[in-house]
């Protein structure tokens, strides 16, 4: 057989398209991760300002608002207690408590929401204070665990759950030779996905908790439930994409979860330190929503999780509905064709 004939047999149009797709994913992966993480800096960080005299607080907030690059979005807060509560409620990421009677102020941060952001706020406050011949004492309102380096454990936990979701869904489809599922098989796959999600949620919570690694505090069952929801939502949307596009759906799931979702999740660098595009999409994708909830459970008494849980639930519902709907429509077409 001539080389040209051998080449045509080996490199089919379908294989060529899949290779091109992989190349595109590779380049998008590089562009997404480097684009999101290559130059992190705080931008419009929600930041409280407290002072016993309202005029001093307002003046300080105005000065902070005029800093080059707009690193913080300052707002006057009534008192230190309110500032601490707003940090715990995840309404603000830090606060400066000004003491006009002395030369030392207090910076409130929450390293549980990301130590990189807490450090950036500390550096910023120290520089601003030094310019005015003032010192700053930092108080960590919600400190990250000593076993949770850079506050990354929540992110890696969620990434593991996401990986389990799309890999399990992919394996179930590939094991059947990428054949479209009947409604019954689609339901079986979704049921299996639910069982895997529950096991993965409990397993992940067990590994990261006090029983084994002790990397993350917080309610065992709350984290286990989150893990089940994250895993199932990713698995369900992967099954839906596979029903719609076949094996290409696996690549689309990787694009959605890994390429777009992971760098925008606020894991390595919290959302206020990411470029605008990644800040905008992160909370609406499973890795970002899951990371936010995991940190809230671990360090913020479970506050401010409703939106993120609704996002994860929406992905799960869409995945289930599309998977069953497409399988049902395809079955009707097959039945009609057979008649």
Coordinates of C-alpha atoms in Angstrom, one line a residue, residues 92-232:
X92 CA -16.5 42.6 52.7
X93 CA -13.0 41.1 52.5
X94 CA -11.3 43.4 55.1
X95 CA -11.6 46.6 57.1
X96 CA -9.4 49.3 58.4
X97 CA -10.2 50.5 62.0
X98 CA -8.8 54.0 62.3
X99 CA -7.8 55.5 65.7
X100 CA -7.5 59.3 65.2
X101 CA -6.3 59.7 68.8
X102 CA -3.1 57.8 68.1
X103 CA -0.8 56.7 65.3
X104 CA -1.7 53.0 65.1
X105 CA -4.7 51.5 63.2
X106 CA -6.1 48.0 63.0
X107 CA -6.5 46.0 59.8
X108 CA -9.1 43.2 59.9
X109 CA -8.6 40.4 57.4
X110 CA -9.9 36.9 56.8
X111 CA -7.2 34.5 55.6
X112 CA -9.7 31.7 55.4
X113 CA -11.0 33.4 52.3
X114 CA -7.6 33.3 50.8
X115 CA -4.3 34.1 52.4
X116 CA -2.9 35.8 49.3
X117 CA -5.7 38.4 49.4
X118 CA -5.2 38.9 53.2
X119 CA -1.5 39.5 52.6
X120 CA -2.2 41.9 49.8
X121 CA -4.5 43.9 52.0
X122 CA -1.9 43.9 54.7
X123 CA 0.8 45.2 52.4
X124 CA -1.5 47.8 51.0
X125 CA -2.6 49.1 54.4
X126 CA 1.0 49.1 55.7
X127 CA 2.2 51.2 52.7
X128 CA -0.7 53.7 53.0
X129 CA -0.1 54.0 56.7
X130 CA 3.6 54.5 56.3
X131 CA 3.0 57.4 53.9
X132 CA 1.1 59.0 56.7
X133 CA 3.5 58.0 59.4
X134 CA 1.1 55.5 60.9
X135 CA 1.5 51.9 61.8
X136 CA -1.0 49.1 61.2
X137 CA -1.7 46.0 63.3
X138 CA -3.4 43.1 61.5
X139 CA -6.1 41.0 63.1
X140 CA -7.3 37.8 61.3
X141 CA -11.0 37.5 61.9
X142 CA -11.3 34.2 60.1
X143 CA -7.9 32.6 60.1
X144 CA -7.0 29.8 57.7
X145 CA -6.1 26.5 59.4
X146 CA -2.4 26.0 60.0
X147 CA -2.7 22.8 57.9
X148 CA -4.4 24.7 55.0
X149 CA -1.5 26.2 53.2
X150 CA -2.4 29.5 51.4
X151 CA -6.1 28.5 52.0
X152 CA -5.9 26.2 49.0
X153 CA -7.4 23.0 50.5
X154 CA -11.0 24.1 49.8
X155 CA -10.1 24.6 46.1
X156 CA -8.2 21.3 45.7
X157 CA -11.0 19.5 47.4
X158 CA -13.6 20.9 45.0
X159 CA -11.2 20.2 42.0
X160 CA -11.1 16.6 43.1
X161 CA -14.9 16.4 43.2
X162 CA -15.1 18.0 39.8
X163 CA -12.6 15.6 38.3
X164 CA -14.6 12.6 39.7
X165 CA -17.7 14.0 38.2
X166 CA -16.6 14.4 34.6
X167 CA -14.3 11.3 34.6
X168 CA -17.1 9.0 35.9
X169 CA -19.6 10.4 33.3
X170 CA -17.0 10.0 30.6
X171 CA -16.1 6.4 31.5
X172 CA -19.8 5.4 31.5
X173 CA -20.2 6.7 28.0
X174 CA -17.0 5.4 26.6
X175 CA -17.5 2.0 28.1
X176 CA -20.6 1.7 25.8
X177 CA -18.6 2.7 22.8
X178 CA -19.9 6.3 22.9
X179 CA -23.3 5.0 21.8
X180 CA -26.2 7.3 22.4
X181 CA -28.1 6.2 25.5
X182 CA -31.7 5.1 25.5
X183 CA -33.9 6.8 28.1
X184 CA -33.5 3.8 30.4
X185 CA -29.7 3.8 30.0
X186 CA -29.6 7.5 30.5
X187 CA -31.6 7.1 33.8
X188 CA -29.2 4.3 34.9
X189 CA -26.2 6.5 34.2
X190 CA -27.7 9.4 36.2
X191 CA -28.6 7.1 39.1
X192 CA -25.0 5.7 39.1
X193 CA -23.7 9.2 39.0
X194 CA -25.7 10.1 42.0
X195 CA -24.4 7.1 44.0
X196 CA -20.8 7.9 43.0
X197 CA -21.4 11.6 44.0
X198 CA -22.6 10.6 47.4
X199 CA -19.6 8.3 48.0
X200 CA -17.2 10.9 46.6
X201 CA -18.6 13.6 48.8
X202 CA -18.3 11.5 52.0
X203 CA -14.9 10.3 51.0
X204 CA -13.5 13.7 50.2
X205 CA -14.9 15.2 53.5
X206 CA -13.4 12.3 55.4
X207 CA -9.9 12.6 53.8
X208 CA -9.7 16.4 54.3
X209 CA -11.2 16.4 57.8
X210 CA -9.8 15.7 61.3
X211 CA -9.9 11.9 60.8
X212 CA -7.1 11.8 58.2
X213 CA -5.4 15.0 57.0
X214 CA -6.9 17.7 59.3
X215 CA -6.5 20.2 56.5
X216 CA -9.9 21.8 56.7
X217 CA -12.2 22.6 59.6
X218 CA -16.0 22.8 59.3
X219 CA -19.0 20.4 59.4
X220 CA -18.2 17.0 58.0
X221 CA -21.7 16.4 56.7
X222 CA -22.0 19.9 55.2
X223 CA -18.8 19.3 53.2
X224 CA -19.9 15.8 52.3
X225 CA -23.2 17.2 51.0
X226 CA -21.4 19.9 49.0
X227 CA -19.1 17.2 47.5
X228 CA -22.1 15.2 46.4
X229 CA -23.7 18.2 44.8
X230 CA -20.5 19.3 43.0
X231 CA -19.7 15.8 41.7
X232 CA -23.2 15.2 40.6

